[in-house]
Short mmCIF file of C-alpha atoms in Angstrom, two decimals:
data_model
loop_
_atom_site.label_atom_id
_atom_site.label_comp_id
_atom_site.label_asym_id
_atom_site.label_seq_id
_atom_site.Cartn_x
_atom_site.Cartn_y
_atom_site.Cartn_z
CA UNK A 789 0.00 0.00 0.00
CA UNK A 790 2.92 2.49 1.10
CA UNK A 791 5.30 1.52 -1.89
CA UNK A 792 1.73 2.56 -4.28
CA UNK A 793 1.54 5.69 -3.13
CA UNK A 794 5.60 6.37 -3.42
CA UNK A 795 5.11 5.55 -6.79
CA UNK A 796 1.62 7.66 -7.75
CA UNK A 797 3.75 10.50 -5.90
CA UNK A 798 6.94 9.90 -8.00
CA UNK A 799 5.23 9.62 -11.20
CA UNK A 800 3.32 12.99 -10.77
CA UNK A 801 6.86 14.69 -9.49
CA UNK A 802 8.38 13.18 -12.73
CA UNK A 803 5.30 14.75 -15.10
CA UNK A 804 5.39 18.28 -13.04
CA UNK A 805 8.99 18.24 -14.00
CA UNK A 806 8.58 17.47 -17.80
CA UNK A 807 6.08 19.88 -17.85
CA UNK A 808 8.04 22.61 -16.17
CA UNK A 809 10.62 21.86 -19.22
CA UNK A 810 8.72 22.72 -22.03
CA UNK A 811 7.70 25.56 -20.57
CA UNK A 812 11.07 26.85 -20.01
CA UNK A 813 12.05 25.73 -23.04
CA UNK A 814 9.22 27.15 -25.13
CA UNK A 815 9.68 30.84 -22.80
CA UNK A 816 13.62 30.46 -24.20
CA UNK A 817 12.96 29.83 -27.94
CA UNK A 818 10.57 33.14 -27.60
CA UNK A 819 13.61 35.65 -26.62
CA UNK A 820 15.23 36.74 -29.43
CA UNK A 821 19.27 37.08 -30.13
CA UNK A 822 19.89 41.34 -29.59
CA UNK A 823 23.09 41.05 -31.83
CA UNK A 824 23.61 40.07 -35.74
CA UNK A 825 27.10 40.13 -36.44
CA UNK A 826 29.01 39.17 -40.07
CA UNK A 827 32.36 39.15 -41.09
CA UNK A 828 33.55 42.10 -42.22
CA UNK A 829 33.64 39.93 -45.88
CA UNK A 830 31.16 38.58 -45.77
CA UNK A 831 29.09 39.69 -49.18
CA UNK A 832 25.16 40.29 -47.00
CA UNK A 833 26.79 43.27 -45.82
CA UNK A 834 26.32 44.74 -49.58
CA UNK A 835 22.74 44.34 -49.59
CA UNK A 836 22.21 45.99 -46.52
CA UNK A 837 21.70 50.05 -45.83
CA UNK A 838 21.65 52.16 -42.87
CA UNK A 839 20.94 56.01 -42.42
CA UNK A 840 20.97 58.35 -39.65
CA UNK A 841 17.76 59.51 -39.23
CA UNK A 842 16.84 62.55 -37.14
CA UNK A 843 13.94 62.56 -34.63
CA UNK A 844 11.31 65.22 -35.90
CA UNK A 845 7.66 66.20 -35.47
CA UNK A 846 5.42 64.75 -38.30
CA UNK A 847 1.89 65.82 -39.64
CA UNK A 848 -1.00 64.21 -41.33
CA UNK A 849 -3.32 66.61 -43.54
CA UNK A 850 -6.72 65.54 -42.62
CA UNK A 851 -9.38 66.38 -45.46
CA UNK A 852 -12.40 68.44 -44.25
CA UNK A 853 -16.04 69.65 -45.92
CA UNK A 854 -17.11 72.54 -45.66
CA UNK A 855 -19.29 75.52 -46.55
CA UNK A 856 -19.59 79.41 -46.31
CA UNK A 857 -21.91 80.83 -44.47
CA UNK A 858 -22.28 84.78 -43.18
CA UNK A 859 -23.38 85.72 -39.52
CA UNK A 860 -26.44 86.88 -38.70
CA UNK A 861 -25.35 90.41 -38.36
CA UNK A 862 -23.92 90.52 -41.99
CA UNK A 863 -27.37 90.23 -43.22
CA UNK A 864 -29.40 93.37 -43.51
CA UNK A 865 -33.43 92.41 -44.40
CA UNK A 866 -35.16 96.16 -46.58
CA UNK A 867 -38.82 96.41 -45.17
CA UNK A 868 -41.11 98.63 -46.51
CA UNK A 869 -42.19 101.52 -43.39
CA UNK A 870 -45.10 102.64 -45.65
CA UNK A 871 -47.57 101.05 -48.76
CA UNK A 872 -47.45 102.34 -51.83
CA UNK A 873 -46.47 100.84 -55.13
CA UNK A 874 -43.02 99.95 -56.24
CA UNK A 875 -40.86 102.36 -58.68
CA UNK A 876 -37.46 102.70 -60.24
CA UNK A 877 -36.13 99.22 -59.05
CA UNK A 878 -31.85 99.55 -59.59
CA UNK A 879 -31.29 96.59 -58.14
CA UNK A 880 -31.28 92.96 -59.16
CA UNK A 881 -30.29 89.73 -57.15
CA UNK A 882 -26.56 89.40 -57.18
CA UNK A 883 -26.13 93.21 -57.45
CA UNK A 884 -22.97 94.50 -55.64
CA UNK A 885 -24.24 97.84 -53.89
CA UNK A 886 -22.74 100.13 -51.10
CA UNK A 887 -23.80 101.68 -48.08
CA UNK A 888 -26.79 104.36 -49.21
CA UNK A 889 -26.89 103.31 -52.48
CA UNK A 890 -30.82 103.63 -53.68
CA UNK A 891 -32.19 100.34 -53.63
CA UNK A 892 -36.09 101.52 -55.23
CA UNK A 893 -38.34 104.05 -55.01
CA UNK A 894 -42.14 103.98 -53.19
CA UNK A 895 -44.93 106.30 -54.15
CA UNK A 896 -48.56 106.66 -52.69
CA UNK A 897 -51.19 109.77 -51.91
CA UNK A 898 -50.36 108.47 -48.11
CA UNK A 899 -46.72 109.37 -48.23
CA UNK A 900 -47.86 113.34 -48.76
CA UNK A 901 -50.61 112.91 -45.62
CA UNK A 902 -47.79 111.40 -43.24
CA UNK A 903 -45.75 114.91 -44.11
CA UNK A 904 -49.10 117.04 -43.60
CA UNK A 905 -50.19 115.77 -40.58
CA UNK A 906 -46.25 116.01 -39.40
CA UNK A 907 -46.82 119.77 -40.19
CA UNK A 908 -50.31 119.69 -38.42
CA UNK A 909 -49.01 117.80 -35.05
CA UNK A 910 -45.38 120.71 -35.24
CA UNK A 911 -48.06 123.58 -35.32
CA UNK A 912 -50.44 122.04 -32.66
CA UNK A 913 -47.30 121.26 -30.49
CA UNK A 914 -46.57 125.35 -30.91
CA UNK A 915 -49.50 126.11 -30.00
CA UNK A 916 -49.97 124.42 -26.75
CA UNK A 917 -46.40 125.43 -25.99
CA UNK A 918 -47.62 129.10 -26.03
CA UNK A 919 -50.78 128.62 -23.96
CA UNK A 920 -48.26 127.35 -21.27
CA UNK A 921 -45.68 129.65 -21.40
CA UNK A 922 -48.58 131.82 -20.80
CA UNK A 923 -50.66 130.47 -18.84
CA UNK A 924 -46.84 130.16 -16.75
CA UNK A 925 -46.69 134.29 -16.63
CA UNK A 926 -50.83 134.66 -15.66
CA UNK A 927 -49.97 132.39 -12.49
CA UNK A 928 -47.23 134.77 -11.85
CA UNK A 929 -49.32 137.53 -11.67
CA UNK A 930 -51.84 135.62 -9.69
CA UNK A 931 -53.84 136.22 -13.16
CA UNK A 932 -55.23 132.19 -13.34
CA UNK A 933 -55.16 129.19 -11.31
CA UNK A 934 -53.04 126.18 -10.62
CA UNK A 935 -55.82 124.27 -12.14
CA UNK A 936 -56.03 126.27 -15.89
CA UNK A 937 -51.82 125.64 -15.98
CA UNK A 938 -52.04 121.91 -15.33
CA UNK A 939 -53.94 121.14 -18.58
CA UNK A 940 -51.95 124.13 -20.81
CA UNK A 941 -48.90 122.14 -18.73
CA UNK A 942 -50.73 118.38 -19.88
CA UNK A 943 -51.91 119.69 -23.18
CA UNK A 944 -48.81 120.83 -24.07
CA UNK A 945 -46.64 117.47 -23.51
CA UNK A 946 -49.21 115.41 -24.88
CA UNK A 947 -48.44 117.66 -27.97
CA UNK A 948 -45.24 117.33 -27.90
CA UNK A 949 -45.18 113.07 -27.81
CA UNK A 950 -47.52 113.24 -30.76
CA UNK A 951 -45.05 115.53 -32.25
CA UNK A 952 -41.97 113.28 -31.49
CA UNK A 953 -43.75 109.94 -32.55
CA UNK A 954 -44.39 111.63 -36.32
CA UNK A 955 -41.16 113.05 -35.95
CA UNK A 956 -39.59 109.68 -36.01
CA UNK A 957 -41.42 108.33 -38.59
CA UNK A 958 -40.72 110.81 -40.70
CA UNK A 959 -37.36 110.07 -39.98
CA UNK A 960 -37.01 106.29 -40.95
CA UNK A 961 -38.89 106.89 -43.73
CA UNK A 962 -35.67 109.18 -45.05
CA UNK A 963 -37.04 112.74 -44.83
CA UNK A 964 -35.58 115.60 -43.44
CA UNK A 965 -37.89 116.84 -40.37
CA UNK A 966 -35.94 120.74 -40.70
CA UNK A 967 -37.04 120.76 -45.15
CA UNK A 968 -40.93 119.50 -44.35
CA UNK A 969 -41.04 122.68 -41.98
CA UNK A 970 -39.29 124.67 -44.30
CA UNK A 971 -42.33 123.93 -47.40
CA UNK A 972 -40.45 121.26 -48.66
CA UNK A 973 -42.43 117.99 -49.10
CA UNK A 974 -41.43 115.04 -50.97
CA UNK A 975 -43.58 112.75 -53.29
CA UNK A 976 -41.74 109.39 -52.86
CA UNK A 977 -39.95 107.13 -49.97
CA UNK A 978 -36.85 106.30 -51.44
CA UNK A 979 -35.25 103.53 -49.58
CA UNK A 980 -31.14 102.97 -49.39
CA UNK A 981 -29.11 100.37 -48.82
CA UNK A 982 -28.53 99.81 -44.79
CA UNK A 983 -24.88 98.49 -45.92
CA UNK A 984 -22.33 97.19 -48.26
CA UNK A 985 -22.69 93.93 -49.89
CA UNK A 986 -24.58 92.03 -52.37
CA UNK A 987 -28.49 91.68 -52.76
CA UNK A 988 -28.99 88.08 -52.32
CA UNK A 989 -32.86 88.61 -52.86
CA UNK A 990 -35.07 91.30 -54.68
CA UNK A 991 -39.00 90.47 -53.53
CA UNK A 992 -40.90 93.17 -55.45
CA UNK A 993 -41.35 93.67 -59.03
CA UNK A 994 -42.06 97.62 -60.73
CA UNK A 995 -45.04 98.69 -60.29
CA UNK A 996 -46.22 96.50 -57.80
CA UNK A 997 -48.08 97.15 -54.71
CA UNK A 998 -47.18 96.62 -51.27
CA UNK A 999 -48.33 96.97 -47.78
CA UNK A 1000 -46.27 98.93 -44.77
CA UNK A 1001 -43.70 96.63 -43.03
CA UNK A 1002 -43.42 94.31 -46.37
CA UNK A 1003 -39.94 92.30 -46.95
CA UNK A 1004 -38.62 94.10 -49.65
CA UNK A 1005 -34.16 93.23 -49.95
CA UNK A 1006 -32.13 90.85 -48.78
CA UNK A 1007 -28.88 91.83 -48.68
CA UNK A 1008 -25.43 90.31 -47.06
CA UNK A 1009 -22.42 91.52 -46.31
CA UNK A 1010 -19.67 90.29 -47.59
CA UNK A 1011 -17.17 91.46 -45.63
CA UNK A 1012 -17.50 89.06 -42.50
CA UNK A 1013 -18.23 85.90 -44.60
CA UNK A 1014 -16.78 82.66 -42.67
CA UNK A 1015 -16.42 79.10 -43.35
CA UNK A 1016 -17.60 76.36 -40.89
CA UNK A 1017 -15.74 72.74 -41.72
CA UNK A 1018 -17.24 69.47 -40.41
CA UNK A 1019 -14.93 67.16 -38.82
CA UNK A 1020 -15.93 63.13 -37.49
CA UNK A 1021 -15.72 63.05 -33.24
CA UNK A 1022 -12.75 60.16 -34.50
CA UNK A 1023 -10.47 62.67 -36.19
CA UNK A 1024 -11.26 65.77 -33.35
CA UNK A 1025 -8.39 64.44 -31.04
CA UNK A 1026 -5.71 65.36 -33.77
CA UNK A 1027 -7.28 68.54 -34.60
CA UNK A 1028 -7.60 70.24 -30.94
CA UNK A 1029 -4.58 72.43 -31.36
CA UNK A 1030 -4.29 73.49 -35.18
CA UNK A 1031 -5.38 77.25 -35.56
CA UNK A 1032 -5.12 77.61 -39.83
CA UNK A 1033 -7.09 75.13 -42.43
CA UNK A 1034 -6.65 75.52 -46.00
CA UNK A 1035 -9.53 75.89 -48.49
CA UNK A 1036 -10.86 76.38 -52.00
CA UNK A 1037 -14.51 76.89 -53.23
CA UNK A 1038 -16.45 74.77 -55.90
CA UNK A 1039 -16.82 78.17 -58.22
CA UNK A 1040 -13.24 79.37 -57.10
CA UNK A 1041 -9.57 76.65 -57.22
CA UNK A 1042 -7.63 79.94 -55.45
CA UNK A 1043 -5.96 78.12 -51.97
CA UNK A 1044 -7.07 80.24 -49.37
CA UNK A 1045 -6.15 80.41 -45.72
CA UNK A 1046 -9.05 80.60 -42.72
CA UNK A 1047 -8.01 81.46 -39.15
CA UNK A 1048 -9.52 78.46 -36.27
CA UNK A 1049 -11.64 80.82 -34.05
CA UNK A 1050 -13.45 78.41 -32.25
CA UNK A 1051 -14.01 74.43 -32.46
CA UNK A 1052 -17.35 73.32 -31.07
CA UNK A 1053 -17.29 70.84 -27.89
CA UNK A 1054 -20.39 68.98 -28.84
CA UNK A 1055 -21.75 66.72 -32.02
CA UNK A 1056 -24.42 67.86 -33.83
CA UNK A 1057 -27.61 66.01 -34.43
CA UNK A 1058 -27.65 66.83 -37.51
CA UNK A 1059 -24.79 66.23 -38.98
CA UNK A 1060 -23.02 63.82 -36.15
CA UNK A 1061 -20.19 65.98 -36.52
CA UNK A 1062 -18.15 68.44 -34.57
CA UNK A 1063 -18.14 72.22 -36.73
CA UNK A 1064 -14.64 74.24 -36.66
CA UNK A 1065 -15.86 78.02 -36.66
CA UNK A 1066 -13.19 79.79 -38.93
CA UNK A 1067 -12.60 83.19 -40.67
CA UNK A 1068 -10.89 83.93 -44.13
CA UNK A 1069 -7.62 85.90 -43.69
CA UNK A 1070 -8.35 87.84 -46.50
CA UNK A 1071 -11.41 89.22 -47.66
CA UNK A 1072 -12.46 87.98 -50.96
CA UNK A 1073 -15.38 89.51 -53.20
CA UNK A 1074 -15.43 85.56 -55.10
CA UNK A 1075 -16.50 83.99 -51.85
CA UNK A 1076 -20.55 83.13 -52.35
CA UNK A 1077 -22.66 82.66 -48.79
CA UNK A 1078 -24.35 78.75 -49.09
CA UNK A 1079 -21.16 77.67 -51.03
CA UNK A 1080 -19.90 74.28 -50.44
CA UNK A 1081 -15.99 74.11 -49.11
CA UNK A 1082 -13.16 71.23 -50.40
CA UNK A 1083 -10.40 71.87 -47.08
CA UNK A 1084 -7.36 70.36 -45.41
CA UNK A 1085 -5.50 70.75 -42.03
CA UNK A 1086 -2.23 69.90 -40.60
CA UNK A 1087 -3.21 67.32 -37.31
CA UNK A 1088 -0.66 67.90 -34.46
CA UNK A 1089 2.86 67.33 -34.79
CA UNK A 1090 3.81 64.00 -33.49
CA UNK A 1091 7.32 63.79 -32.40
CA UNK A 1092 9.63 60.51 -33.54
CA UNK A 1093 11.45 58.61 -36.67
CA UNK A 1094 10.01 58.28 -39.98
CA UNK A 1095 11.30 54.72 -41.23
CA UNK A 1096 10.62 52.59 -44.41
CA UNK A 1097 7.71 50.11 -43.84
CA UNK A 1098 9.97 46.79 -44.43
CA UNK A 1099 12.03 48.47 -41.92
CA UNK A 1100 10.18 47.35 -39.12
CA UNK A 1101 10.27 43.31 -37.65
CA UNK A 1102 7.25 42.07 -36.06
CA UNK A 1103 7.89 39.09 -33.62
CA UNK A 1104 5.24 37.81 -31.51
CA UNK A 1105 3.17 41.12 -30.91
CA UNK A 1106 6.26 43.38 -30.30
CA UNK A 1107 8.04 45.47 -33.17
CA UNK A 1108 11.81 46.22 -33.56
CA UNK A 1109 13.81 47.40 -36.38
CA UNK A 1110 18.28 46.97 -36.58
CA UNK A 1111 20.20 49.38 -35.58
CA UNK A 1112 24.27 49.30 -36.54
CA UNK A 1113 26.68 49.90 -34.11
CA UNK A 1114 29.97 49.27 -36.10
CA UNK A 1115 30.89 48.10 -39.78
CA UNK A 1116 29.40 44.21 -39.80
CA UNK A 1117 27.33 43.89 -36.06
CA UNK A 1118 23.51 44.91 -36.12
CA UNK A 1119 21.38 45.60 -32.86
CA UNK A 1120 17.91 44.67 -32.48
CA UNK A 1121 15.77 47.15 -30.57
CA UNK A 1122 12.56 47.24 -29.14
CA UNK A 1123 10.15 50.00 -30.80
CA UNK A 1124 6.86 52.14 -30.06
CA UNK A 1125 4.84 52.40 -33.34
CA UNK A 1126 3.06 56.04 -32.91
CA UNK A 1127 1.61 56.30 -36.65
CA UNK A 1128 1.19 54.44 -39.44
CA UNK A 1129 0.23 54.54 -43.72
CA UNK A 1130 0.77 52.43 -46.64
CA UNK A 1131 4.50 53.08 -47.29
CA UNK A 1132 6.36 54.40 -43.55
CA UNK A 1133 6.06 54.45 -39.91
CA UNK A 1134 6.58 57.13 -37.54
CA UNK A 1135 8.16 55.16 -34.36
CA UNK A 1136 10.03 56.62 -30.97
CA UNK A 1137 12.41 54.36 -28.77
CA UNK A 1138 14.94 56.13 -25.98
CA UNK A 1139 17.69 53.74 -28.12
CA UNK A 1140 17.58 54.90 -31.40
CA UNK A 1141 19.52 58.42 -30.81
CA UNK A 1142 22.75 58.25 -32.44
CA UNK A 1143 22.89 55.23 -34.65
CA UNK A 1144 21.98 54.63 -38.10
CA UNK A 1145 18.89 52.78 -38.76
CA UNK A 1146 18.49 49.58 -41.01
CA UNK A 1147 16.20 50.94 -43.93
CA UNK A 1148 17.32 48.56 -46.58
CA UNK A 1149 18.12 44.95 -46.26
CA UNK A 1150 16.27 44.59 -42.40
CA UNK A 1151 14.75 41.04 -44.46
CA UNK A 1152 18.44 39.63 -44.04
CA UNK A 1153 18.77 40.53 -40.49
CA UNK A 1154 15.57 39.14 -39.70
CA UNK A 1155 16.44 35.86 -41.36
CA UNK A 1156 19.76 35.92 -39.16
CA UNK A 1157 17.79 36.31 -36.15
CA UNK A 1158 15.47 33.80 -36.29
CA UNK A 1159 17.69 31.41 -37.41
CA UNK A 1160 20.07 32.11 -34.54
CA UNK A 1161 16.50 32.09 -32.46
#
């Protein structure tokens, strides 16, 4: 019974054992040789090619989509301020105009009563303003009562308000208040352009009729155009820190250059993208508001070694490339892999600085390694 259980015992020290082995023998055959040395004939050496290669910062261009848009206070709506019917139109859609230039003329019988009763309401308002100074001088010499100069006093400012109100109107409508009182009335409201720009919409025809407070012009500055670029939530971590994009127009192939003002912290619904606010840096007459944008940026700089792509060995998960530390002996070094595209890699590793890099004939060292291995 003893001698069983020595033997179960034995038998399960002696598998343990075996079993340990392979493990430490399969953990050995994974760690690669660090050195490849030849002869300093022997003819692999011509096939193979190392450089010095400086550690700089490296940029992807990211392509964007875009459009041009203009701000809400580059665009100036024309109402009408009183009916009448539509005359001498000098204005068409896509019109360049500047500040006060005449936009179209309105006529109507109405346009003469606003002035008259304007003239009515100034000679009322002169009127009261006499009884009061008066009726101010009578109280002096005890001559009327507190009573009679409260309602030449309340007569006079309600006069007055009446006055002011017409007044104003008569202003916006473009007359001068000081020619009406002079005898000087005028037959039609012309109406001027509030700024310069272009007249992205004409609503009236000649002739036609229209009512007071009747959308008339659109018309948008130009000068404060800016272009918003749509970028996916995936690419917004490269583009935190860039503060220029680059950018043409379908109707115009000039490169321009747009100042980052702002990039927005949230998706749209919309679109499911994140919108970079940005402004031309130099004003351009070409540039048309609602036109769609083709546009590239620079990501951020990422710092490292730009290396061939057969330059890099991949063994078990980890990368290295060779580095050569004398005429015919090649190191093999351990290597972060921080971008990558078809043809190169940007890598970084503390123990590149200072040696030459394997960029042509790596495939030679690799079969020297793994044959060593």
């Amino acid at each position: 019974m003893n001698s069983s259980v020595i033997f179960v015992s034995l038998f399960s020290i002696l598998l343990l054992s075996c079993s340990n082995e392979e493990v430490i023998q399969k953990e050995t055959n994974n760690i690669l040789p660090e050195i490849v040395e030849f002869s300093e004939d022997d003819t692999k050496l011509k096939f193979i090619t190392s450089s010095k290669i400086n550690r700089n910062f490296y940029s992807d261009t990211i392509l964007l989509n875009g459009i041009v848009l203009a701000p809400p206070q580059s665009i100036f709506s024309v109402y009408s301020l009183t009916r009448g019917y539509i005359d001498d139109v000098r204005v068409y859609q896509g019109s360049r105009v500047k500040k006060g230039d005449i936009l179209c003329r309105i006529k109507h019988p109405e346009i003469l009563t606003i002035q008259q009763k304007f003239l009515s309401d100034y000679i009322q308002l002169r009127t009261d303003s006499l009884e009061y100074e008066r009726q101010k001088l009578l109280l002096r010499d005890s001559a009327t009562s507190i009573r009679t100069l409260e309602m030449a006093k309340n007569a006079y400012f309600q006069s007055l308000a009446v006055f002011k109100s017409q007044e104003k109107l008569i202003t916006s409508l473009g007359f001068n208040a000081k020619n009406i009182l002079n005898g000087s009335l005028y037959s039609d409201v012309v109406l001027l352009s509030p700024s310069n720009g272009v007249v992205s919409s004409v609503l009236i025809n000649q002739g036609s009729y229209i009512e007071s407070n009747t959308l008339l012009f659109t018309i948008q500055n130009s000068e404060h155009l800016h272009i918003e670029v749509f970028v996916s939530p995936s690419t917004y971590s490269s583009l935190k820190n860039i503060h220029t994009i680059y950018f043409k127009t379908i109707s115009d192939n000039t490169l321009r250059e747009a100042e980052v003002i702002n990039i927005s912290s949230f998706v749209e619904n919309e679109t499911k993208s994140i919108v970079i606010h940005c402004h031309p840096k130099e004003k351009s007459q070409n540039l048309i508001v609602g036109e769609s944008v083709s546009a590239f940026a620079f990501s951020d700089s990422l710092s490292g070694y730009l290396i061939p792509r057969n330059s890099l060995f991949i063994f078990d998960d980890k990368e290295y490339i060779f580095i050569q530390t004398s005429n015919s002996t090649f190191k093999l070094i351990p290597v972060q892999v921080i971008k990558r595209n078809s043809s190169n890699f940007i890598i970084d590793s503390d123990q590149i600085s200072g040696y030459p890099i394997v960029t042509i004939g790596a495939e030679i060292l690799k079969e020297a390694i793994l044959a060593e291995e």
